PDB file of C-alpha atoms in Angstrom:
ATOM      1  CA  MET L   1      -2.054  30.650 -10.155  1.00 75.00           C
ATOM      2  CA  PHE L   2      -5.295  29.913 -12.006  1.00 75.00           C
ATOM      3  CA  TRP L   3      -3.560  27.810 -14.642  1.00 86.00           C
ATOM      4  CA  THR L   4      -1.527  26.058 -11.989  1.00 92.00           C
ATOM      5  CA  SER L   5      -4.649  25.036 -10.099  1.00 93.00           C
ATOM      6  CA  TYR L   6      -6.264  23.951 -13.373  1.00 94.00           C
ATOM      7  CA  LEU L   7      -3.299  21.784 -14.366  1.00 95.00           C
ATOM      8  CA  LEU L   8      -3.117  20.229 -10.908  1.00 96.00           C
ATOM      9  CA  ALA L   9      -6.844  19.461 -10.977  1.00 96.00           C
ATOM     10  CA  VAL L  10      -6.512  17.785 -14.383  1.00 96.00           C
ATOM     11  CA  LEU L  11      -3.549  15.745 -13.149  1.00 96.00           C
ATOM     12  CA  ALA L  12      -5.442  14.722 -10.002  1.00 96.00           C
ATOM     13  CA  LEU L  13      -8.412  13.616 -12.108  1.00 95.00           C
ATOM     14  CA  ILE L  14      -6.221  11.552 -14.441  1.00 96.00           C
ATOM     15  CA  LEU L  15      -4.443   9.869 -11.531  1.00 95.00           C
ATOM     16  CA  ALA L  16      -7.730   9.244  -9.698  1.00 92.00           C
ATOM     17  CA  TRP L  17      -9.421   7.251 -12.425  1.00 91.00           C
ATOM     18  CA  PRO L  18      -8.034   6.329 -15.872  1.00 94.00           C
ATOM     19  CA  VAL L  19      -4.415   5.693 -14.903  1.00 96.00           C
ATOM     20  CA  PRO L  20      -5.107   3.318 -11.956  1.00 95.00           C
ATOM     21  CA  VAL L  21      -7.824   1.507 -13.913  1.00 95.00           C
ATOM     22  CA  LEU L  22      -5.518   0.925 -16.881  1.00 96.00           C
ATOM     23  CA  LEU L  23      -2.647  -0.165 -14.621  1.00 97.00           C
ATOM     24  CA  SER L  24      -4.868  -2.583 -12.688  1.00 95.00           C
ATOM     25  CA  ARG L  25      -5.803  -4.260 -15.995  1.00 95.00           C
ATOM     26  CA  ALA L  26      -2.276  -4.391 -17.382  1.00 97.00           C
ATOM     27  CA  GLN L  27      -0.383  -7.689 -17.602  1.00 94.00           C
ATOM     28  CA  TRP L  28       3.169  -6.373 -17.330  1.00 97.00           C
ATOM     29  CA  PRO L  29       3.236  -5.753 -13.513  1.00 97.00           C
ATOM     30  CA  ALA L  30       3.567  -9.519 -12.957  1.00 97.00           C
ATOM     31  CA  ARG L  31       6.755  -9.402 -15.037  1.00 97.00           C
ATOM     32  CA  SER L  32       8.319  -6.773 -12.785  1.00 97.00           C
ATOM     33  CA  PRO L  33       6.493  -6.505  -9.429  1.00 98.00           C
ATOM     34  CA  PHE L  34       9.017  -4.118  -7.882  1.00 97.00           C
ATOM     35  CA  THR L  35       8.764  -1.650 -10.758  1.00 98.00           C
ATOM     36  CA  ALA L  36       4.962  -1.807 -10.659  1.00 98.00           C
ATOM     37  CA  MET L  37       5.004  -1.261  -6.899  1.00 97.00           C
ATOM     38  CA  VAL L  38       7.062   1.914  -7.338  1.00 98.00           C
ATOM     39  CA  LEU L  39       4.604   3.155  -9.960  1.00 98.00           C
ATOM     40  CA  TRP L  40       1.580   2.522  -7.712  1.00 97.00           C
ATOM     41  CA  GLN L  41       3.245   4.482  -4.915  1.00 97.00           C
ATOM     42  CA  ALA L  42       4.014   7.359  -7.269  1.00 97.00           C
ATOM     43  CA  ILE L  43       0.414   7.433  -8.502  1.00 97.00           C
ATOM     44  CA  ALA L  44      -0.942   7.549  -4.941  1.00 95.00           C
ATOM     45  CA  LEU L  45       1.455  10.273  -3.765  1.00 96.00           C
ATOM     46  CA  ALA L  46       1.190  12.409  -6.894  1.00 97.00           C
ATOM     47  CA  GLY L  47      -2.590  12.068  -6.946  1.00 95.00           C
ATOM     48  CA  GLY L  48      -2.956  13.207  -3.360  1.00 95.00           C
ATOM     49  CA  LEU L  49      -0.497  16.057  -3.809  1.00 96.00           C
ATOM     50  CA  SER L  50      -2.240  17.238  -6.982  1.00 97.00           C
ATOM     51  CA  MET L  51      -5.710  17.077  -5.423  1.00 96.00           C
ATOM     52  CA  ILE L  52      -4.751  19.044  -2.316  1.00 97.00           C
ATOM     53  CA  GLY L  53      -2.471  21.381  -4.272  1.00 97.00           C
ATOM     54  CA  ALA L  54      -5.171  22.277  -6.794  1.00 97.00           C
ATOM     55  CA  MET L  55      -7.566  23.385  -4.042  1.00 97.00           C
ATOM     56  CA  LEU L  56      -4.826  25.202  -2.152  1.00 96.00           C
ATOM     57  CA  VAL L  57      -3.523  27.127  -5.156  1.00 96.00           C
ATOM     58  CA  TYR L  58      -7.024  28.088  -6.286  1.00 96.00           C
ATOM     59  CA  GLY L  59      -7.903  29.319  -2.813  1.00 96.00           C
ATOM     60  CA  LEU L  60      -4.763  31.476  -2.585  1.00 95.00           C
ATOM     61  CA  GLU L  61      -5.068  32.930  -6.085  1.00 93.00           C
ATOM     62  CA  PRO L  62      -6.471  36.358  -5.023  1.00 93.00           C
ATOM     63  CA  ILE L  63      -3.745  37.049  -2.479  1.00 92.00           C
ATOM     64  CA  GLY L  64      -0.548  35.832  -4.162  1.00 88.00           C
ATOM     65  CA  ASP L  65       1.116  35.287  -7.496  1.00 87.00           C
ATOM     66  CA  ASN L  66       2.403  31.906  -6.393  1.00 88.00           C
ATOM     67  CA  LEU L  67       1.954  29.368  -3.607  1.00 90.00           C
ATOM     68  CA  ILE L  68       4.653  30.755  -1.318  1.00 88.00           C
ATOM     69  CA  ALA L  69       3.444  34.351  -1.650  1.00 90.00           C
ATOM     70  CA  GLY L  70      -0.136  33.245  -1.101  1.00 92.00           C
ATOM     71  CA  LEU L  71       0.752  31.290   2.029  1.00 93.00           C
ATOM     72  CA  LYS L  72       2.630  34.309   3.410  1.00 91.00           C
ATOM     73  CA  SER L  73      -0.381  36.530   2.804  1.00 92.00           C
ATOM     74  CA  LEU L  74      -2.709  33.985   4.384  1.00 92.00           C
ATOM     75  CA  ALA L  75      -0.434  33.685   7.409  1.00 91.00           C
ATOM     76  CA  GLY L  76      -0.538  37.466   7.803  1.00 88.00           C
ATOM     77  CA  MET L  77      -4.327  37.405   7.737  1.00 90.00           C
ATOM     78  CA  VAL L  78      -4.501  34.656  10.351  1.00 86.00           C
ATOM     79  CA  PHE L  79      -1.851  35.852  12.795  1.00 88.00           C
ATOM     80  CA  ASN L  80      -2.389  39.604  12.418  1.00 86.00           C
ATOM     81  CA  ASN L  81      -6.190  39.482  12.356  1.00 82.00           C
ATOM     82  CA  GLU L  82      -6.227  41.122   8.939  1.00 81.00           C
ATOM     83  CA  PRO L  83      -9.493  41.149   6.964  1.00 81.00           C
ATOM     84  CA  THR L  84     -10.130  38.316   4.506  1.00 80.00           C
ATOM     85  CA  THR L  85     -12.259  40.363   2.141  1.00 82.00           C
ATOM     86  CA  ALA L  86      -9.827  39.622  -0.708  1.00 87.00           C
ATOM     87  CA  LEU L  87     -10.919  36.005  -0.577  1.00 91.00           C
ATOM     88  CA  GLY L  88     -14.261  35.141  -2.082  1.00 91.00           C
ATOM     89  CA  PHE L  89     -16.589  32.381  -0.924  1.00 93.00           C
ATOM     90  CA  TRP L  90     -15.239  29.734  -3.291  1.00 94.00           C
ATOM     91  CA  HIS L  91     -11.648  30.587  -2.441  1.00 95.00           C
ATOM     92  CA  LEU L  92     -12.349  30.179   1.268  1.00 95.00           C
ATOM     93  CA  PHE L  93     -14.215  26.962   0.486  1.00 97.00           C
ATOM     94  CA  ALA L  94     -11.231  25.592  -1.471  1.00 97.00           C
ATOM     95  CA  LEU L  95      -8.806  26.485   1.309  1.00 96.00           C
ATOM     96  CA  SER L  96     -11.038  24.847   3.909  1.00 96.00           C
ATOM     97  CA  ALA L  97     -11.422  21.737   1.757  1.00 97.00           C
ATOM     98  CA  ALA L  98      -7.654  21.490   1.284  1.00 97.00           C
ATOM     99  CA  ALA L  99      -7.050  21.821   5.025  1.00 97.00           C
ATOM    100  CA  LEU L 100      -9.768  19.318   5.930  1.00 98.00           C
ATOM    101  CA  LEU L 101      -8.622  16.771   3.346  1.00 97.00           C
ATOM    102  CA  THR L 102      -5.018  17.032   4.505  1.00 97.00           C
ATOM    103  CA  ALA L 103      -6.054  16.604   8.128  1.00 98.00           C
ATOM    104  CA  HIS L 104      -8.323  13.701   7.183  1.00 97.00           C
ATOM    105  CA  LEU L 105      -5.544  11.869   5.322  1.00 97.00           C
ATOM    106  CA  VAL L 106      -3.005  12.367   8.111  1.00 97.00           C
ATOM    107  CA  PHE L 107      -5.489  11.420  10.826  1.00 98.00           C
ATOM    108  CA  THR L 108      -6.562   8.279   8.948  1.00 97.00           C
ATOM    109  CA  LEU L 109      -2.940   7.267   8.431  1.00 96.00           C
ATOM    110  CA  LEU L 110      -2.203   7.600  12.139  1.00 97.00           C
ATOM    111  CA  LEU L 111      -5.469   5.959  13.197  1.00 97.00           C
ATOM    112  CA  THR L 112      -4.819   3.016  10.891  1.00 96.00           C
ATOM    113  CA  TYR L 113      -1.348   2.616  12.384  1.00 95.00           C
ATOM    114  CA  TYR L 114      -2.781   2.715  15.903  1.00 96.00           C
ATOM    115  CA  LYS L 115      -5.352   0.026  15.065  1.00 95.00           C
ATOM    116  CA  ILE L 116      -2.690  -2.147  13.449  1.00 94.00           C
ATOM    117  CA  GLU L 117      -0.390  -1.913  16.458  1.00 94.00           C
ATOM    118  CA  ARG L 118      -3.251  -2.685  18.851  1.00 95.00           C
ATOM    119  CA  GLN L 119      -4.253  -5.733  16.810  1.00 94.00           C
ATOM    120  CA  ARG L 120      -0.679  -6.960  16.625  1.00 94.00           C
ATOM    121  CA  ARG L 121      -0.225  -6.582  20.364  1.00 94.00           C
ATOM    122  CA  ARG L 122      -3.340  -8.649  21.037  1.00 95.00           C
ATOM    123  CA  HIS L 123      -2.210 -11.217  18.516  1.00 94.00           C
ATOM    124  CA  ARG L 124       1.211 -11.552  20.177  1.00 94.00           C
ATOM    125  CA  GLU L 125      -0.521 -12.081  23.517  1.00 94.00           C
ATOM    126  CA  LEU L 126      -2.519 -14.941  21.990  1.00 94.00           C
ATOM    127  CA  LEU L 127       0.588 -16.451  20.448  1.00 95.00           C
ATOM    128  CA  ALA L 128       2.387 -16.297  23.789  1.00 93.00           C
ATOM    129  CA  LEU L 129      -0.385 -18.476  25.218  1.00 94.00           C
ATOM    130  CA  LEU L 130      -1.106 -20.810  22.322  1.00 93.00           C
ATOM    131  CA  ALA L 131       2.100 -21.161  20.296  1.00 95.00           C
ATOM    132  CA  SER L 132       5.300 -23.038  20.954  1.00 95.00           C
ATOM    133  CA  PRO L 133       8.773 -22.395  19.513  1.00 94.00           C
ATOM    134  CA  SER L 134       9.633 -24.130  16.263  1.00 93.00           C
ATOM    135  CA  ASP L 135      12.818 -26.007  15.383  1.00 89.00           C
ATOM    136  CA  ASP L 136      12.793 -24.331  11.968  1.00 83.00           C
ATOM    137  CA  GLY L 137      14.645 -21.259  13.169  1.00 82.00           C
ATOM    138  CA  PRO L 138      14.424 -18.278  15.537  1.00 86.00           C
ATOM    139  CA  GLY L 139      11.334 -16.147  15.235  1.00 92.00           C
ATOM    140  CA  THR L 140       9.185 -19.111  14.155  1.00 96.00           C
ATOM    141  CA  VAL L 141       6.423 -20.603  16.280  1.00 96.00           C
ATOM    142  CA  VAL L 142       3.884 -23.386  15.843  1.00 96.00           C
ATOM    143  CA  ILE L 143       0.194 -23.362  16.730  1.00 95.00           C
ATOM    144  CA  ASN L 144      -1.976 -26.424  17.268  1.00 94.00           C
ATOM    145  CA  HIS L 145      -4.296 -26.235  14.266  1.00 91.00           C
ATOM    146  CA  ASP L 146      -5.218 -28.954  11.798  1.00 91.00           C
ATOM    147  CA  SER L 147      -5.598 -26.676   8.779  1.00 91.00           C
ATOM    148  CA  PRO L 148      -2.543 -25.495   6.830  1.00 93.00           C
ATOM    149  CA  VAL L 149      -1.780 -22.032   8.199  1.00 92.00           C
ATOM    150  CA  ALA L 150       1.267 -19.866   7.525  1.00 93.00           C
ATOM    151  CA  TYR L 151       1.643 -16.173   8.247  1.00 93.00           C
ATOM    152  CA  CYS L 152       4.027 -13.642   9.676  1.00 93.00           C
ATOM    153  CA  LEU L 153       3.427 -10.927  12.217  1.00 94.00           C
ATOM    154  CA  PRO L 154       5.725  -7.934  11.690  1.00 94.00           C
ATOM    155  CA  GLY L 155       7.176  -5.951  14.548  1.00 90.00           C
ATOM    156  CA  GLY L 156      10.871  -5.287  14.061  1.00 87.00           C
ATOM    157  CA  ALA L 157      12.854  -7.395  16.503  1.00 86.00           C
ATOM    158  CA  ARG L 158       9.584  -8.964  17.680  1.00 90.00           C
ATOM    159  CA  SER L 159       8.608 -10.187  14.207  1.00 94.00           C
ATOM    160  CA  VAL L 160       7.447 -13.773  14.146  1.00 95.00           C
ATOM    161  CA  THR L 161       6.481 -16.363  11.534  1.00 95.00           C
ATOM    162  CA  VAL L 162       3.612 -18.631  12.543  1.00 95.00           C
ATOM    163  CA  LEU L 163       3.032 -22.147  11.209  1.00 96.00           C
ATOM    164  CA  SER L 164       0.366 -24.690  12.074  1.00 95.00           C
ATOM    165  CA  ASP L 165       0.748 -28.381  12.887  1.00 95.00           C
ATOM    166  CA  GLY L 166      -1.461 -29.130   9.914  1.00 95.00           C
ATOM    167  CA  LEU L 167       0.796 -27.244   7.545  1.00 95.00           C
ATOM    168  CA  MET L 168       3.984 -28.859   8.806  1.00 94.00           C
ATOM    169  CA  ALA L 169       2.435 -32.323   8.449  1.00 95.00           C
ATOM    170  CA  ALA L 170       1.312 -31.588   4.890  1.00 95.00           C
ATOM    171  CA  LEU L 171       4.564 -30.107   3.551  1.00 96.00           C
ATOM    172  CA  GLU L 172       7.760 -31.761   2.451  1.00 96.00           C
ATOM    173  CA  PRO L 173      10.987 -30.199   3.823  1.00 96.00           C
ATOM    174  CA  ALA L 174      11.649 -28.241   0.594  1.00 97.00           C
ATOM    175  CA  GLU L 175       8.087 -26.940   0.532  1.00 97.00           C
ATOM    176  CA  LEU L 176       8.338 -25.858   4.155  1.00 97.00           C
ATOM    177  CA  ARG L 177      11.566 -23.999   3.338  1.00 96.00           C
ATOM    178  CA  ALA L 178       9.774 -22.224   0.491  1.00 97.00           C
ATOM    179  CA  VAL L 179       6.977 -21.114   2.828  1.00 96.00           C
ATOM    180  CA  LEU L 180       9.438 -19.848   5.444  1.00 96.00           C
ATOM    181  CA  ILE L 181      11.499 -17.963   2.858  1.00 96.00           C
ATOM    182  CA  HIS L 182       8.316 -16.415   1.460  1.00 97.00           C
ATOM    183  CA  GLU L 183       7.144 -15.266   4.882  1.00 95.00           C
ATOM    184  CA  ASN L 184      10.572 -13.973   5.885  1.00 95.00           C
ATOM    185  CA  ALA L 185      10.657 -11.959   2.643  1.00 96.00           C
ATOM    186  CA  HIS L 186       7.477 -10.183   3.776  1.00 96.00           C
ATOM    187  CA  LEU L 187       9.254  -9.246   6.990  1.00 95.00           C
ATOM    188  CA  SER L 188      12.648  -8.287   5.591  1.00 95.00           C
ATOM    189  CA  GLN L 189      11.170  -6.172   2.781  1.00 95.00           C
ATOM    190  CA  ARG L 190       8.717  -4.509   5.207  1.00 94.00           C
ATOM    191  CA  HIS L 191       5.668  -5.197   3.083  1.00 95.00           C
ATOM    192  CA  ASP L 192       3.519  -4.306   6.079  1.00 94.00           C
ATOM    193  CA  LEU L 193       4.518  -0.645   5.688  1.00 94.00           C
ATOM    194  CA  LEU L 194       3.449  -0.635   2.046  1.00 93.00           C
ATOM    195  CA  LEU L 195       0.067  -2.130   2.820  1.00 92.00           C
ATOM    196  CA  TRP L 196      -0.392   0.147   5.811  1.00 94.00           C
ATOM    197  CA  ALA L 197      -0.178   3.209   3.553  1.00 94.00           C
ATOM    198  CA  PHE L 198      -2.521   1.814   0.911  1.00 95.00           C
ATOM    199  CA  ALA L 199      -4.969   0.533   3.523  1.00 94.00           C
ATOM    200  CA  ALA L 200      -5.056   3.998   5.084  1.00 95.00           C
ATOM    201  CA  TRP L 201      -5.585   5.552   1.652  1.00 94.00           C
ATOM    202  CA  ARG L 202      -8.585   3.302   1.085  1.00 94.00           C
ATOM    203  CA  GLN L 203      -9.939   4.010   4.574  1.00 94.00           C
ATOM    204  CA  ALA L 204      -9.634   7.743   3.971  1.00 95.00           C
ATOM    205  CA  LEU L 205     -11.219   7.728   0.510  1.00 93.00           C
ATOM    206  CA  PRO L 206     -13.447   4.634   0.353  1.00 92.00           C
ATOM    207  CA  TRP L 207     -15.664   6.181  -2.340  1.00 87.00           C
ATOM    208  CA  PHE L 208     -12.702   6.225  -4.780  1.00 86.00           C
ATOM    209  CA  PRO L 209     -12.751   2.976  -6.779  1.00 81.00           C
ATOM    210  CA  THR L 210      -9.045   3.451  -7.424  1.00 86.00           C
ATOM    211  CA  THR L 211      -8.192   3.058  -3.734  1.00 93.00           C
ATOM    212  CA  ARG L 212      -9.656  -0.458  -3.872  1.00 91.00           C
ATOM    213  CA  LEU L 213      -7.839  -1.195  -7.123  1.00 93.00           C
ATOM    214  CA  ALA L 214      -4.561   0.047  -5.687  1.00 95.00           C
ATOM    215  CA  GLN L 215      -4.856  -1.971  -2.476  1.00 93.00           C
ATOM    216  CA  THR L 216      -5.775  -5.124  -4.392  1.00 93.00           C
ATOM    217  CA  ALA L 217      -2.885  -4.651  -6.812  1.00 95.00           C
ATOM    218  CA  VAL L 218      -0.380  -4.000  -4.024  1.00 95.00           C
ATOM    219  CA  ASN L 219      -1.562  -7.087  -2.125  1.00 94.00           C
ATOM    220  CA  SER L 220      -0.883  -9.165  -5.230  1.00 95.00           C
ATOM    221  CA  LEU L 221       2.464  -7.546  -5.955  1.00 97.00           C
ATOM    222  CA  ILE L 222       3.878  -8.112  -2.478  1.00 96.00           C
ATOM    223  CA  GLU L 223       3.010 -11.806  -2.770  1.00 96.00           C
ATOM    224  CA  MET L 224       4.823 -11.985  -6.103  1.00 97.00           C
ATOM    225  CA  LEU L 225       7.848 -10.223  -4.629  1.00 97.00           C
ATOM    226  CA  ALA L 226       7.972 -12.772  -1.801  1.00 97.00           C
ATOM    227  CA  ASP L 227       7.555 -15.616  -4.299  1.00 97.00           C
ATOM    228  CA  ASP L 228      10.526 -14.310  -6.294  1.00 97.00           C
ATOM    229  CA  VAL L 229      12.685 -14.450  -3.168  1.00 97.00           C
ATOM    230  CA  ALA L 230      11.661 -18.058  -2.544  1.00 97.00           C
ATOM    231  CA  LEU L 231      12.460 -18.959  -6.167  1.00 97.00           C
ATOM    232  CA  ARG L 232      16.100 -18.008  -5.651  1.00 97.00           C
ATOM    233  CA  THR L 233      16.664 -21.236  -3.720  1.00 97.00           C
ATOM    234  CA  GLU L 234      13.595 -23.423  -4.337  1.00 97.00           C
ATOM    235  CA  SER L 235      12.101 -24.776  -7.561  1.00 97.00           C
ATOM    236  CA  LYS L 236       8.875 -23.525  -9.114  1.00 97.00           C
ATOM    237  CA  GLY L 237       7.235 -26.902  -8.622  1.00 97.00           C
ATOM    238  CA  THR L 238       8.038 -26.850  -4.921  1.00 97.00           C
ATOM    239  CA  LEU L 239       6.669 -23.329  -4.485  1.00 97.00           C
ATOM    240  CA  ILE L 240       3.498 -24.062  -6.473  1.00 97.00           C
ATOM    241  CA  LYS L 241       2.734 -27.101  -4.338  1.00 96.00           C
ATOM    242  CA  ALA L 242       3.386 -25.126  -1.158  1.00 96.00           C
ATOM    243  CA  ILE L 243       1.050 -22.336  -2.316  1.00 95.00           C
ATOM    244  CA  ALA L 244      -1.667 -24.848  -3.161  1.00 93.00           C
ATOM    245  CA  ILE L 245      -1.409 -26.566   0.218  1.00 93.00           C
ATOM    246  CA  VAL L 246      -1.499 -23.304   2.166  1.00 92.00           C
ATOM    247  CA  ALA L 247      -4.443 -22.099   0.064  1.00 89.00           C
ATOM    248  CA  SER L 248      -6.378 -25.260   0.917  1.00 84.00           C
ATOM    249  CA  GLY L 249      -6.767 -24.133   4.533  1.00 70.00           C
ATOM    250  CA  THR L 250     -10.180 -23.572   6.044  1.00 44.00           C
ATOM    251  CA  SER L 251     -11.952 -20.258   5.654  1.00 44.00           C
ATOM    252  CA  GLN L 252     -11.749 -19.704   9.414  1.00 42.00           C
ATOM    253  CA  PRO L 253      -8.323 -18.343  10.431  1.00 46.00           C
ATOM    254  CA  ALA L 254      -6.556 -19.803  13.413  1.00 49.00           C
ATOM    255  CA  ILE L 255      -6.580 -18.356  16.960  1.00 49.00           C
ATOM    256  CA  GLY L 256      -9.052 -15.615  16.198  1.00 39.00           C
ATOM    257  CA  THR L 257      -6.920 -13.798  13.658  1.00 35.00           C
ATOM    258  CA  GLY L 258      -9.914 -12.960  11.519  1.00 33.00           C
ATOM    259  CA  ALA L 259     -10.155  -9.672  13.383  1.00 28.00           C
ATOM    260  CA  LEU L 260      -6.846  -8.523  11.980  1.00 31.00           C
ATOM    261  CA  ASN L 261      -6.819  -6.232   8.985  1.00 33.00           C
ATOM    262  CA  ALA L 262      -5.027  -3.295   7.388  1.00 32.00           C
ATOM    263  CA  GLY L 263      -1.575  -4.537   8.230  1.00 38.00           C
ATOM    264  CA  GLY L 264      -2.264  -6.502  11.379  1.00 46.00           C
ATOM    265  CA  ALA L 265      -1.174  -9.715   9.754  1.00 46.00           C
ATOM    266  CA  VAL L 266      -0.619 -10.977   6.227  1.00 41.00           C
ATOM    267  CA  VAL L 267      -2.976 -13.633   4.964  1.00 37.00           C
ATOM    268  CA  GLU L 268      -1.650 -16.621   3.062  1.00 39.00           C
ATOM    269  CA  GLY L 269      -4.337 -18.649   1.399  1.00 35.00           C
ATOM    270  CA  ASN L 270      -7.337 -18.433   3.702  1.00 34.00           C
ATOM    271  CA  ALA L 271      -5.314 -17.930   6.855  1.00 34.00           C
ATOM    272  CA  VAL L 272      -3.839 -14.731   8.117  1.00 36.00           C
ATOM    273  CA  SER L 273      -0.596 -13.384   6.690  1.00 39.00           C
ATOM    274  CA  ALA L 274       1.612 -10.514   7.978  1.00 37.00           C
ATOM    275  CA  THR L 275       1.475  -7.690   5.580  1.00 39.00           C
ATOM    276  CA  GLY L 276      -2.025  -6.742   6.040  1.00 39.00           C
ATOM    277  CA  GLY L 277      -4.531  -7.977   3.546  1.00 42.00           C
ATOM    278  CA  ALA L 278      -6.092 -11.247   2.632  1.00 46.00           C
ATOM    279  CA  ASP L 279      -4.380 -13.290  -0.035  1.00 61.00           C
ATOM    280  CA  SER L 280      -7.649 -13.805  -1.932  1.00 75.00           C
ATOM    281  CA  PRO L 281      -8.370 -16.748  -4.227  1.00 83.00           C
ATOM    282  CA  ARG L 282      -7.855 -14.354  -7.135  1.00 84.00           C
ATOM    283  CA  THR L 283      -4.396 -13.416  -5.892  1.00 89.00           C
ATOM    284  CA  THR L 284      -3.506 -17.058  -5.300  1.00 91.00           C
ATOM    285  CA  ALA L 285      -4.662 -17.923  -8.826  1.00 91.00           C
ATOM    286  CA  SER L 286      -2.553 -15.097 -10.253  1.00 92.00           C
ATOM    287  CA  ARG L 287       0.499 -16.299  -8.343  1.00 95.00           C
ATOM    288  CA  VAL L 288       0.116 -19.884  -9.523  1.00 95.00           C
ATOM    289  CA  SER L 289      -0.606 -18.816 -13.102  1.00 94.00           C
ATOM    290  CA  ARG L 290       2.494 -16.635 -13.061  1.00 96.00           C
ATOM    291  CA  LEU L 291       4.601 -19.574 -11.950  1.00 96.00           C
ATOM    292  CA  LEU L 292       3.026 -22.089 -14.357  1.00 95.00           C
ATOM    293  CA  SER L 293       3.250 -19.798 -17.398  1.00 94.00           C
ATOM    294  CA  PRO L 294       6.210 -17.545 -16.700  1.00 92.00           C
ATOM    295  CA  GLN L 295       6.649 -14.471 -18.875  1.00 94.00           C
ATOM    296  CA  PRO L 296      10.043 -12.895 -19.507  1.00 96.00           C
ATOM    297  CA  PRO L 297      10.811 -10.046 -17.111  1.00 96.00           C
ATOM    298  CA  LEU L 298      10.627  -6.515 -18.406  1.00 97.00           C
ATOM    299  CA  THR L 299      13.766  -5.415 -20.181  1.00 97.00           C
ATOM    300  CA  LYS L 300      16.082  -3.072 -18.339  1.00 97.00           C
ATOM    301  CA  GLY L 301      15.122  -0.260 -20.682  1.00 98.00           C
ATOM    302  CA  LEU L 302      11.393  -0.641 -19.950  1.00 97.00           C
ATOM    303  CA  ARG L 303      12.004  -0.846 -16.208  1.00 98.00           C
ATOM    304  CA  ILE L 304      14.031   2.364 -16.348  1.00 98.00           C
ATOM    305  CA  LEU L 305      11.291   4.001 -18.410  1.00 98.00           C
ATOM    306  CA  VAL L 306       8.628   3.130 -15.806  1.00 98.00           C
ATOM    307  CA  LEU L 307      10.833   4.339 -12.950  1.00 98.00           C
ATOM    308  CA  VAL L 308      11.491   7.618 -14.785  1.00 98.00           C
ATOM    309  CA  ALA L 309       7.743   8.018 -15.354  1.00 98.00           C
ATOM    310  CA  SER L 310       7.186   7.417 -11.623  1.00 98.00           C
ATOM    311  CA  ALA L 311       9.713  10.104 -10.766  1.00 98.00           C
ATOM    312  CA  LEU L 312       8.067  12.527 -13.188  1.00 97.00           C
ATOM    313  CA  LEU L 313       4.668  11.870 -11.644  1.00 96.00           C
ATOM    314  CA  LEU L 314       6.031  13.155  -8.356  1.00 96.00           C
ATOM    315  CA  ALA L 315       8.127  15.920  -9.904  1.00 97.00           C
ATOM    316  CA  VAL L 316       5.358  17.547 -11.964  1.00 96.00           C
ATOM    317  CA  PRO L 317       2.940  18.536  -9.140  1.00 96.00           C
ATOM    318  CA  THR L 318       5.877  19.435  -6.900  1.00 94.00           C
ATOM    319  CA  ALA L 319       7.308  21.722  -9.593  1.00 94.00           C
ATOM    320  CA  LEU L 320       3.927  23.328 -10.288  1.00 93.00           C
ATOM    321  CA  LEU L 321       3.547  24.118  -6.613  1.00 93.00           C
ATOM    322  CA  ILE L 322       7.054  25.194  -5.637  1.00 89.00           C
ATOM    323  CA  VAL L 323       9.016  26.380  -8.649  1.00 80.00           C
ATOM    324  CA  PRO L 324       6.929  29.526  -9.407  1.00 72.00           C
ATOM    325  CA  GLY L 325       7.416  30.677  -5.849  1.00 59.00           C
ATOM    326  CA  LEU L 326      11.170  30.092  -5.945  1.00 62.00           C
ATOM    327  CA  LEU L 327      11.491  31.918  -9.255  1.00 58.00           C
ATOM    328  CA  GLY L 328       9.365  34.764  -7.997  1.00 57.00           C
TER     329      GLY L 328
END
């Protein structure tokens, strides 16, 4: 149990700092956004599991040879009012920390979801008053705003893509199609769920620099994924021009959407977009640079290698926690 807790702590430390920092500086994610997205999710899940698991295993070390045996012994102490003298101060501290951290993460995840849903509901109420249906397809509405604004508001069957008068006047038909395809890709691929999880992670652990790096990277990757969908039918030149026009919008979002965050709406350019974070000037520059100077996608072999590494990241802490108990 001691070595298990030690290995989990080392893994948690590696996944909390050097690995995310190196990945955030790497150039290859732009060549395969989906693969990079899977890796970021694996890092977040494996890091959290290792951190909580290390404290839990260390705390249970005096009362069990493995996690399952230790949990059984702890349950007996709790439900049968047995003495806890076998557990020293630091073991009790580790168990308390593991329980509190788990509760904190779950509570933050649920609280973030509640805030997102409340913001979306208020936003839909504003749209019902200020927006009018668009001729560009079902689920698309237009707001009276001079600046170029384009965003989507997720919500299952209630999902809606919002355009401004200023944007529609500035775009050619092909460019408008590119914007709509991009926004619909956010909705169909449920990018809001991805950003919800990473936003909650950052809210729960704001002192971890890697939570900021992860959220920033995921924001950029979901924009690239949506761009790739638009490129299936529209040219790069058309998409680049559309991105530039949307990014030229004013810094003040339309209809009070500046209050939305953490998945309330996804920001395109300087307006609000549906997946949950602002498409910052840095992200916009990365998108345009990627389109102007395209790099070859990762080879199939490299993509498989990254996906296997992602699976191993999740398998290693899970095996360290569960396998000894099953074998015992």
